[in-house]
mmCIF file of N, CA and C in Angstrom:
data_model
loop_
_atom_site.group_PDB
_atom_site.id
_atom_site.type_symbol
_atom_site.label_atom_id
_atom_site.label_comp_id
_atom_site.label_asym_id
_atom_site.label_seq_id
_atom_site.Cartn_x
_atom_site.Cartn_y
_atom_site.Cartn_z
ATOM 1 N N MET S 204 5.135 15.008 2.558
ATOM 2 C CA MET S 204 6.563 15.152 2.680
ATOM 3 C C MET S 204 7.203 13.756 2.662
ATOM 4 N N PRO S 205 8.164 13.526 1.793
ATOM 5 C CA PRO S 205 8.809 12.206 1.714
ATOM 6 C C PRO S 205 9.470 11.811 3.028
ATOM 7 N N ILE S 206 9.455 10.522 3.289
ATOM 8 C CA ILE S 206 10.010 9.997 4.542
ATOM 9 C C ILE S 206 11.274 9.188 4.281
ATOM 10 N N ASP S 207 12.036 8.976 5.326
ATOM 11 C CA ASP S 207 13.234 8.150 5.290
ATOM 12 C C ASP S 207 12.824 6.724 5.630
ATOM 13 N N ALA S 208 12.831 5.841 4.644
ATOM 14 C CA ALA S 208 12.363 4.463 4.821
ATOM 15 C C ALA S 208 13.314 3.601 5.637
ATOM 16 N N THR S 209 14.462 4.150 6.035
ATOM 17 C CA THR S 209 15.393 3.382 6.862
ATOM 18 C C THR S 209 15.166 3.624 8.355
ATOM 19 N N ARG S 210 14.271 4.525 8.691
ATOM 20 C CA ARG S 210 13.967 4.830 10.092
ATOM 21 C C ARG S 210 13.068 3.740 10.689
ATOM 22 N N PRO S 211 13.036 3.637 12.001
ATOM 23 C CA PRO S 211 12.144 2.656 12.645
ATOM 24 C C PRO S 211 10.674 2.964 12.361
ATOM 25 N N TYR S 212 9.849 1.957 12.494
ATOM 26 C CA TYR S 212 8.413 2.097 12.280
ATOM 27 C C TYR S 212 7.823 3.081 13.280
ATOM 28 N N ASP S 213 6.964 3.958 12.816
ATOM 29 C CA ASP S 213 6.284 4.953 13.647
ATOM 30 C C ASP S 213 4.817 4.564 13.735
ATOM 31 N N ASP S 214 4.385 4.069 14.887
ATOM 32 C CA ASP S 214 3.014 3.571 14.994
ATOM 33 C C ASP S 214 1.960 4.677 15.098
ATOM 34 N N SER S 215 2.380 5.927 14.940
ATOM 35 C CA SER S 215 1.408 7.025 14.882
ATOM 36 C C SER S 215 1.074 7.408 13.433
ATOM 37 N N ASN S 216 1.634 6.685 12.452
ATOM 38 C CA ASN S 216 1.356 7.019 11.050
ATOM 39 C C ASN S 216 -0.118 6.747 10.720
ATOM 40 N N ILE S 217 -0.595 7.399 9.678
ATOM 41 C CA ILE S 217 -2.020 7.338 9.339
ATOM 42 C C ILE S 217 -2.509 5.916 9.057
ATOM 43 N N PHE S 218 -1.683 5.082 8.434
ATOM 44 C CA PHE S 218 -2.132 3.721 8.132
ATOM 45 C C PHE S 218 -2.213 2.868 9.397
ATOM 46 N N ALA S 219 -1.299 3.070 10.333
ATOM 47 C CA ALA S 219 -1.393 2.364 11.616
ATOM 48 C C ALA S 219 -2.673 2.782 12.337
ATOM 49 N N ARG S 220 -3.014 4.042 12.238
ATOM 50 C CA ARG S 220 -4.231 4.540 12.883
ATOM 51 C C ARG S 220 -5.478 3.978 12.195
ATOM 52 N N ILE S 221 -5.433 3.817 10.880
ATOM 53 C CA ILE S 221 -6.549 3.184 10.159
ATOM 54 C C ILE S 221 -6.684 1.729 10.613
ATOM 55 N N LEU S 222 -5.563 1.021 10.702
ATOM 56 C CA LEU S 222 -5.598 -0.370 11.142
ATOM 57 C C LEU S 222 -6.185 -0.515 12.550
ATOM 58 N N ARG S 223 -5.930 0.451 13.417
ATOM 59 C CA ARG S 223 -6.460 0.406 14.786
ATOM 60 C C ARG S 223 -7.904 0.903 14.867
ATOM 61 N N GLY S 224 -8.450 1.376 13.747
ATOM 62 C CA GLY S 224 -9.828 1.861 13.733
ATOM 63 C C GLY S 224 -9.982 3.280 14.241
ATOM 64 N N GLU S 225 -8.892 4.007 14.384
ATOM 65 C CA GLU S 225 -8.945 5.383 14.874
ATOM 66 C C GLU S 225 -9.358 6.369 13.785
ATOM 67 N N ILE S 226 -9.107 5.995 12.536
ATOM 68 C CA ILE S 226 -9.451 6.825 11.384
ATOM 69 C C ILE S 226 -10.267 5.950 10.438
ATOM 70 N N PRO S 227 -11.406 6.455 9.942
ATOM 71 C CA PRO S 227 -12.208 5.642 9.026
ATOM 72 C C PRO S 227 -11.555 5.514 7.650
ATOM 73 N N ALA S 228 -11.913 4.448 6.966
ATOM 74 C CA ALA S 228 -11.441 4.222 5.599
ATOM 75 C C ALA S 228 -12.546 3.507 4.831
ATOM 76 N N ARG S 229 -12.615 3.753 3.533
ATOM 77 C CA ARG S 229 -13.580 3.054 2.677
ATOM 78 C C ARG S 229 -12.955 1.712 2.274
ATOM 79 N N LYS S 230 -13.133 0.723 3.119
ATOM 80 C CA LYS S 230 -12.512 -0.585 2.930
ATOM 81 C C LYS S 230 -13.128 -1.336 1.760
ATOM 82 N N VAL S 231 -12.246 -2.035 1.020
ATOM 83 C CA VAL S 231 -12.715 -2.910 -0.053
ATOM 84 C C VAL S 231 -12.337 -4.365 0.206
ATOM 85 N N TYR S 232 -11.383 -4.595 1.107
ATOM 86 C CA TYR S 232 -10.951 -5.958 1.389
ATOM 87 C C TYR S 232 -10.193 -5.968 2.711
ATOM 88 N N GLU S 233 -10.361 -7.063 3.454
ATOM 89 C CA GLU S 233 -9.581 -7.246 4.669
ATOM 90 C C GLU S 233 -9.473 -8.727 4.965
ATOM 91 N N ASP S 234 -8.283 -9.154 5.353
ATOM 92 C CA ASP S 234 -8.070 -10.518 5.824
ATOM 93 C C ASP S 234 -7.036 -10.472 6.946
ATOM 94 N N ALA S 235 -6.491 -11.615 7.303
ATOM 95 C CA ALA S 235 -5.542 -11.687 8.419
ATOM 96 C C ALA S 235 -4.252 -10.932 8.168
ATOM 97 N N HIS S 236 -3.903 -10.713 6.888
ATOM 98 C CA HIS S 236 -2.600 -10.129 6.560
ATOM 99 C C HIS S 236 -2.651 -8.742 5.945
ATOM 100 N N ALA S 237 -3.805 -8.333 5.421
ATOM 101 C CA ALA S 237 -3.836 -7.084 4.661
ATOM 102 C C ALA S 237 -5.174 -6.371 4.796
ATOM 103 N N LEU S 238 -5.125 -5.081 4.518
ATOM 104 C CA LEU S 238 -6.307 -4.242 4.450
ATOM 105 C C LEU S 238 -6.203 -3.423 3.174
ATOM 106 N N ALA S 239 -7.309 -3.330 2.427
ATOM 107 C CA ALA S 239 -7.341 -2.526 1.203
ATOM 108 C C ALA S 239 -8.476 -1.514 1.323
ATOM 109 N N PHE S 240 -8.201 -0.301 0.869
ATOM 110 C CA PHE S 240 -9.195 0.768 0.962
ATOM 111 C C PHE S 240 -8.939 1.800 -0.135
ATOM 112 N N HIS S 241 -9.962 2.594 -0.426
ATOM 113 C CA HIS S 241 -9.849 3.624 -1.459
ATOM 114 C C HIS S 241 -8.940 4.753 -0.970
ATOM 115 N N ASP S 242 -8.101 5.245 -1.863
ATOM 116 C CA ASP S 242 -7.248 6.392 -1.563
ATOM 117 C C ASP S 242 -8.126 7.634 -1.408
ATOM 118 N N ILE S 243 -7.820 8.493 -0.440
ATOM 119 C CA ILE S 243 -8.636 9.696 -0.237
ATOM 120 C C ILE S 243 -8.326 10.786 -1.262
ATOM 121 N N ASN S 244 -7.240 10.624 -2.002
ATOM 122 C CA ASN S 244 -6.863 11.580 -3.047
ATOM 123 C C ASN S 244 -6.549 10.788 -4.320
ATOM 124 N N PRO S 245 -7.584 10.213 -4.957
ATOM 125 C CA PRO S 245 -7.337 9.295 -6.081
ATOM 126 C C PRO S 245 -6.629 9.958 -7.255
ATOM 127 N N GLN S 246 -5.685 9.213 -7.817
ATOM 128 C CA GLN S 246 -4.919 9.668 -8.970
ATOM 129 C C GLN S 246 -5.340 8.957 -10.256
ATOM 130 N N ALA S 247 -6.359 8.111 -10.164
ATOM 131 C CA ALA S 247 -6.913 7.394 -11.314
ATOM 132 C C ALA S 247 -8.367 7.079 -10.982
ATOM 133 N N ALA S 248 -9.124 6.643 -11.983
ATOM 134 C CA ALA S 248 -10.535 6.311 -11.757
ATOM 135 C C ALA S 248 -10.686 5.290 -10.632
ATOM 136 N N THR S 249 -9.809 4.309 -10.599
ATOM 137 C CA THR S 249 -9.728 3.370 -9.482
ATOM 138 C C THR S 249 -8.363 3.550 -8.845
ATOM 139 N N HIS S 250 -8.352 3.851 -7.569
ATOM 140 C CA HIS S 250 -7.084 4.026 -6.836
ATOM 141 C C HIS S 250 -7.292 3.461 -5.434
ATOM 142 N N ILE S 251 -6.745 2.274 -5.237
ATOM 143 C CA ILE S 251 -6.907 1.552 -3.980
ATOM 144 C C ILE S 251 -5.531 1.323 -3.370
ATOM 145 N N LEU S 252 -5.457 1.455 -2.062
ATOM 146 C CA LEU S 252 -4.226 1.169 -1.332
ATOM 147 C C LEU S 252 -4.372 -0.172 -0.631
ATOM 148 N N VAL S 253 -3.324 -0.971 -0.682
ATOM 149 C CA VAL S 253 -3.291 -2.240 0.043
ATOM 150 C C VAL S 253 -2.115 -2.152 1.004
ATOM 151 N N ILE S 254 -2.394 -2.410 2.290
ATOM 152 C CA ILE S 254 -1.347 -2.328 3.306
ATOM 153 C C ILE S 254 -1.286 -3.643 4.086
ATOM 154 N N PRO S 255 -0.080 -4.036 4.485
ATOM 155 C CA PRO S 255 0.006 -5.206 5.362
ATOM 156 C C PRO S 255 -0.440 -4.810 6.763
ATOM 157 N N LYS S 256 -0.915 -5.762 7.528
ATOM 158 C CA LYS S 256 -1.330 -5.477 8.902
ATOM 159 C C LYS S 256 -0.148 -5.384 9.857
ATOM 160 N N GLY S 257 0.999 -5.887 9.452
ATOM 161 C CA GLY S 257 2.194 -5.788 10.286
ATOM 162 C C GLY S 257 2.846 -4.424 10.179
ATOM 163 N N ALA S 258 3.742 -4.139 11.127
ATOM 164 C CA ALA S 258 4.433 -2.851 11.212
ATOM 165 C C ALA S 258 5.689 -2.856 10.341
ATOM 166 N N TYR S 259 5.505 -2.532 9.057
ATOM 167 C CA TYR S 259 6.608 -2.504 8.098
ATOM 168 C C TYR S 259 6.664 -1.132 7.440
ATOM 169 N N VAL S 260 7.832 -0.518 7.423
ATOM 170 C CA VAL S 260 8.003 0.826 6.882
ATOM 171 C C VAL S 260 7.939 0.842 5.360
ATOM 172 N N SER S 261 8.525 -0.165 4.720
ATOM 173 C CA SER S 261 8.679 -0.132 3.266
ATOM 174 C C SER S 261 8.735 -1.554 2.697
ATOM 175 N N TRP S 262 8.767 -1.623 1.385
ATOM 176 C CA TRP S 262 8.910 -2.923 0.723
ATOM 177 C C TRP S 262 10.207 -3.587 1.168
ATOM 178 N N ASP S 263 11.258 -2.807 1.300
ATOM 179 C CA ASP S 263 12.546 -3.350 1.730
ATOM 180 C C ASP S 263 12.431 -3.949 3.131
ATOM 181 N N ASP S 264 11.840 -3.218 4.047
ATOM 182 C CA ASP S 264 11.633 -3.683 5.412
ATOM 183 C C ASP S 264 10.776 -4.950 5.433
ATOM 184 N N PHE S 265 9.691 -4.931 4.685
ATOM 185 C CA PHE S 265 8.766 -6.063 4.609
ATOM 186 C C PHE S 265 9.459 -7.310 4.064
ATOM 187 N N SER S 266 10.204 -7.152 2.974
ATOM 188 C CA SER S 266 10.849 -8.314 2.347
ATOM 189 C C SER S 266 11.942 -8.901 3.230
ATOM 190 N N GLU S 267 12.502 -8.081 4.107
ATOM 191 C CA GLU S 267 13.542 -8.562 5.008
ATOM 192 C C GLU S 267 12.985 -9.203 6.282
ATOM 193 N N ARG S 268 11.904 -8.629 6.846
ATOM 194 C CA ARG S 268 11.460 -9.045 8.172
ATOM 195 C C ARG S 268 10.153 -9.838 8.231
ATOM 196 N N ALA S 269 9.314 -9.726 7.217
ATOM 197 C CA ALA S 269 8.014 -10.402 7.269
ATOM 198 C C ALA S 269 8.182 -11.918 7.104
ATOM 199 N N SER S 270 7.237 -12.642 7.680
ATOM 200 C CA SER S 270 7.246 -14.099 7.513
ATOM 201 C C SER S 270 6.799 -14.448 6.096
ATOM 202 N N GLU S 271 7.103 -15.659 5.693
ATOM 203 C CA GLU S 271 6.654 -16.105 4.368
ATOM 204 C C GLU S 271 5.135 -16.066 4.281
ATOM 205 N N GLU S 272 4.460 -16.385 5.366
ATOM 206 C CA GLU S 272 2.994 -16.348 5.384
ATOM 207 C C GLU S 272 2.476 -14.914 5.185
ATOM 208 N N GLU S 273 3.118 -13.950 5.841
ATOM 209 C CA GLU S 273 2.704 -12.553 5.671
ATOM 210 C C GLU S 273 2.939 -12.081 4.242
ATOM 211 N N ILE S 274 4.084 -12.426 3.683
ATOM 212 C CA ILE S 274 4.411 -12.004 2.313
ATOM 213 C C ILE S 274 3.418 -12.610 1.332
ATOM 214 N N ALA S 275 3.190 -13.917 1.438
ATOM 215 C CA ALA S 275 2.244 -14.577 0.533
ATOM 216 C C ALA S 275 0.842 -13.998 0.713
ATOM 217 N N GLY S 276 0.427 -13.782 1.950
ATOM 218 C CA GLY S 276 -0.901 -13.237 2.199
ATOM 219 C C GLY S 276 -1.073 -11.842 1.628
ATOM 220 N N PHE S 277 -0.049 -11.011 1.760
ATOM 221 C CA PHE S 277 -0.112 -9.647 1.234
ATOM 222 C C PHE S 277 -0.180 -9.650 -0.291
ATOM 223 N N VAL S 278 0.689 -10.425 -0.922
ATOM 224 C CA VAL S 278 0.688 -10.488 -2.388
ATOM 225 C C VAL S 278 -0.650 -11.032 -2.900
ATOM 226 N N ARG S 279 -1.172 -12.042 -2.246
ATOM 227 C CA ARG S 279 -2.483 -12.579 -2.643
ATOM 228 C C ARG S 279 -3.591 -11.547 -2.451
ATOM 229 N N ALA S 280 -3.505 -10.733 -1.413
ATOM 230 C CA ALA S 280 -4.511 -9.693 -1.185
ATOM 231 C C ALA S 280 -4.507 -8.680 -2.322
ATOM 232 N N VAL S 281 -3.332 -8.297 -2.786
ATOM 233 C CA VAL S 281 -3.239 -7.355 -3.914
ATOM 234 C C VAL S 281 -3.925 -7.954 -5.138
ATOM 235 N N GLY S 282 -3.629 -9.209 -5.445
ATOM 236 C CA GLY S 282 -4.262 -9.878 -6.582
ATOM 237 C C GLY S 282 -5.765 -10.005 -6.410
ATOM 238 N N HIS S 283 -6.202 -10.342 -5.216
ATOM 239 C CA HIS S 283 -7.638 -10.475 -4.949
ATOM 240 C C HIS S 283 -8.356 -9.156 -5.216
ATOM 241 N N VAL S 284 -7.812 -8.061 -4.729
ATOM 242 C CA VAL S 284 -8.446 -6.754 -4.919
ATOM 243 C C VAL S 284 -8.516 -6.405 -6.402
ATOM 244 N N ALA S 285 -7.439 -6.619 -7.135
ATOM 245 C CA ALA S 285 -7.441 -6.316 -8.577
ATOM 246 C C ALA S 285 -8.517 -7.127 -9.299
ATOM 247 N N ARG S 286 -8.638 -8.406 -8.967
ATOM 248 C CA ARG S 286 -9.667 -9.236 -9.598
ATOM 249 C C ARG S 286 -11.064 -8.778 -9.200
ATOM 250 N N ALA S 287 -11.271 -8.523 -7.915
ATOM 251 C CA ALA S 287 -12.585 -8.118 -7.415
ATOM 252 C C ALA S 287 -13.040 -6.787 -8.009
ATOM 253 N N GLU S 288 -12.092 -5.915 -8.316
ATOM 254 C CA GLU S 288 -12.419 -4.609 -8.898
ATOM 255 C C GLU S 288 -12.555 -4.666 -10.418
ATOM 256 N N GLY S 289 -12.375 -5.856 -11.013
ATOM 257 C CA GLY S 289 -12.512 -6.009 -12.463
ATOM 258 C C GLY S 289 -11.394 -5.372 -13.254
ATOM 259 N N LEU S 290 -10.193 -5.339 -12.688
ATOM 260 C CA LEU S 290 -9.075 -4.642 -13.317
ATOM 261 C C LEU S 290 -8.163 -5.534 -14.151
ATOM 262 N N VAL S 291 -8.294 -6.844 -14.034
ATOM 263 C CA VAL S 291 -7.340 -7.731 -14.696
ATOM 264 C C VAL S 291 -7.444 -7.652 -16.217
ATOM 265 N N ALA S 292 -8.634 -7.779 -16.762
ATOM 266 C CA ALA S 292 -8.784 -7.776 -18.230
ATOM 267 C C ALA S 292 -8.372 -6.443 -18.856
ATOM 268 N N PRO S 293 -8.839 -5.303 -18.351
ATOM 269 C CA PRO S 293 -8.430 -4.050 -18.969
ATOM 270 C C PRO S 293 -7.011 -3.634 -18.600
ATOM 271 N N GLY S 294 -6.526 -4.089 -17.463
ATOM 272 C CA GLY S 294 -5.172 -3.769 -17.025
ATOM 273 C C GLY S 294 -5.155 -2.807 -15.856
ATOM 274 N N TYR S 295 -4.073 -2.881 -15.108
ATOM 275 C CA TYR S 295 -3.904 -2.012 -13.946
ATOM 276 C C TYR S 295 -2.426 -1.841 -13.667
ATOM 277 N N ARG S 296 -2.118 -0.919 -12.783
ATOM 278 C CA ARG S 296 -0.726 -0.641 -12.416
ATOM 279 C C ARG S 296 -0.580 -0.756 -10.907
ATOM 280 N N LEU S 297 0.555 -1.326 -10.491
ATOM 281 C CA LEU S 297 0.919 -1.377 -9.076
ATOM 282 C C LEU S 297 2.090 -0.424 -8.854
ATOM 283 N N LEU S 298 2.079 0.250 -7.711
ATOM 284 C CA LEU S 298 3.161 1.159 -7.374
ATOM 285 C C LEU S 298 3.423 1.073 -5.879
ATOM 286 N N ALA S 299 4.688 0.895 -5.526
ATOM 287 C CA ALA S 299 5.099 0.940 -4.122
ATOM 288 C C ALA S 299 6.324 1.843 -4.045
ATOM 289 N N ASN S 300 6.185 2.980 -3.407
ATOM 290 C CA ASN S 300 7.297 3.912 -3.241
ATOM 291 C C ASN S 300 8.112 3.520 -2.015
ATOM 292 N N VAL S 301 9.430 3.670 -2.122
ATOM 293 C CA VAL S 301 10.329 3.378 -1.006
ATOM 294 C C VAL S 301 11.307 4.539 -0.864
ATOM 295 N N GLY S 302 11.185 5.280 0.210
ATOM 296 C CA GLY S 302 12.140 6.336 0.519
ATOM 297 C C GLY S 302 11.893 7.671 -0.155
ATOM 298 N N PRO S 303 12.741 8.642 0.163
ATOM 299 C CA PRO S 303 12.524 10.012 -0.279
ATOM 300 C C PRO S 303 12.602 10.220 -1.792
ATOM 301 N N ASP S 304 13.514 9.565 -2.496
ATOM 302 C CA ASP S 304 13.614 9.779 -3.946
ATOM 303 C C ASP S 304 12.363 9.316 -4.683
ATOM 304 N N SER S 305 11.636 8.374 -4.102
ATOM 305 C CA SER S 305 10.417 7.875 -4.750
ATOM 306 C C SER S 305 9.196 8.704 -4.373
ATOM 307 N N GLY S 306 9.301 9.465 -3.293
ATOM 308 C CA GLY S 306 8.168 10.247 -2.824
ATOM 309 C C GLY S 306 7.317 9.530 -1.787
ATOM 310 N N GLN S 307 7.840 8.474 -1.152
ATOM 311 C CA GLN S 307 7.066 7.789 -0.110
ATOM 312 C C GLN S 307 6.710 8.785 0.983
ATOM 313 N N GLU S 308 5.413 8.883 1.287
ATOM 314 C CA GLU S 308 4.956 9.873 2.262
ATOM 315 C C GLU S 308 4.473 9.274 3.583
ATOM 316 N N VAL S 309 4.115 7.995 3.587
ATOM 317 C CA VAL S 309 3.629 7.355 4.805
ATOM 318 C C VAL S 309 4.598 6.232 5.165
ATOM 319 N N PRO S 310 5.105 6.224 6.400
ATOM 320 C CA PRO S 310 6.076 5.204 6.789
ATOM 321 C C PRO S 310 5.430 3.867 7.174
ATOM 322 N N HIS S 311 4.611 3.370 6.263
ATOM 323 C CA HIS S 311 3.991 2.050 6.391
ATOM 324 C C HIS S 311 3.883 1.521 4.962
ATOM 325 N N LEU S 312 4.424 0.331 4.707
ATOM 326 C CA LEU S 312 4.356 -0.233 3.362
ATOM 327 C C LEU S 312 2.944 -0.146 2.820
ATOM 328 N N HIS S 313 2.828 0.310 1.595
ATOM 329 C CA HIS S 313 1.537 0.316 0.910
ATOM 330 C C HIS S 313 1.762 0.195 -0.582
ATOM 331 N N VAL S 314 0.857 -0.532 -1.219
ATOM 332 C CA VAL S 314 0.876 -0.687 -2.661
ATOM 333 C C VAL S 314 -0.346 0.032 -3.208
ATOM 334 N N HIS S 315 -0.102 0.892 -4.190
ATOM 335 C CA HIS S 315 -1.188 1.570 -4.883
ATOM 336 C C HIS S 315 -1.643 0.672 -6.031
ATOM 337 N N ILE S 316 -2.927 0.484 -6.184
ATOM 338 C CA ILE S 316 -3.494 -0.174 -7.359
ATOM 339 C C ILE S 316 -4.227 0.903 -8.144
ATOM 340 N N PHE S 317 -3.758 1.151 -9.371
ATOM 341 C CA PHE S 317 -4.378 2.140 -10.252
ATOM 342 C C PHE S 317 -5.048 1.421 -11.412
ATOM 343 N N GLY S 318 -6.208 1.880 -11.812
ATOM 344 C CA GLY S 318 -6.887 1.294 -12.965
ATOM 345 C C GLY S 318 -8.119 2.098 -13.318
ATOM 346 N N GLY S 319 -8.972 1.473 -14.113
ATOM 347 C CA GLY S 319 -10.222 2.118 -14.492
ATOM 348 C C GLY S 319 -10.137 2.942 -15.753
ATOM 349 N N GLY S 320 -9.030 2.863 -16.469
ATOM 350 C CA GLY S 320 -8.852 3.610 -17.715
ATOM 351 C C GLY S 320 -7.376 3.700 -18.048
ATOM 352 N N PRO S 321 -7.051 4.260 -19.220
ATOM 353 C CA PRO S 321 -5.646 4.408 -19.606
ATOM 354 C C PRO S 321 -4.888 5.223 -18.556
ATOM 355 N N LEU S 322 -3.688 4.772 -18.223
ATOM 356 C CA LEU S 322 -2.924 5.368 -17.141
ATOM 357 C C LEU S 322 -1.772 6.247 -17.599
ATOM 358 N N GLY S 323 -1.473 6.251 -18.876
ATOM 359 C CA GLY S 323 -0.364 7.079 -19.352
ATOM 360 C C GLY S 323 0.980 6.459 -19.059
ATOM 361 N N PRO S 324 2.040 7.237 -19.283
ATOM 362 C CA PRO S 324 3.400 6.695 -19.085
ATOM 363 C C PRO S 324 3.661 6.392 -17.616
ATOM 364 N N MET S 325 4.547 5.436 -17.395
ATOM 365 C CA MET S 325 4.872 5.067 -16.011
ATOM 366 C C MET S 325 5.584 6.189 -15.291
ATOM 367 N N ILE S 326 6.551 6.802 -15.942
ATOM 368 C CA ILE S 326 7.306 7.900 -15.354
ATOM 369 C C ILE S 326 7.385 9.010 -16.387
ATOM 370 N N SER S 327 7.183 10.225 -15.945
ATOM 371 C CA SER S 327 7.277 11.358 -16.880
ATOM 372 C C SER S 327 8.711 11.487 -17.367
ATOM 373 N N PRO S 328 8.876 11.760 -18.670
ATOM 374 C CA PRO S 328 10.233 11.942 -19.205
ATOM 375 C C PRO S 328 10.932 13.111 -18.494
ATOM 376 N N ARG S 329 12.208 12.966 -18.327
ATOM 377 C CA ARG S 329 12.996 14.048 -17.682
ATOM 378 C C ARG S 329 13.331 15.114 -18.666
#
């Protein structure tokens, strides 16, 4: 169910629980600023989620409140995962949903990394 990205951070969301170790995840990368793990419902041959370790609801929230160090660390983590997964040469797609019109379902910023084969059109024609 899509969420309202303008609401305060809810620390009971699934990604906060993964960060606290309450829910297992198939981790592929972790550093001081980010955690990356396989999506439990993959939409492509490779489908990895990268989340910041801070409590940010959306890209908008993150870009407004995160420190420069957190922003740089998160962006570098996304690039590191794409390189480590061998996605740079064949290509990959990044997706970050913000708010109900985009279909954001978890109130914690996350970037989807899709790859592993042709991905089709970015958005289905209306």
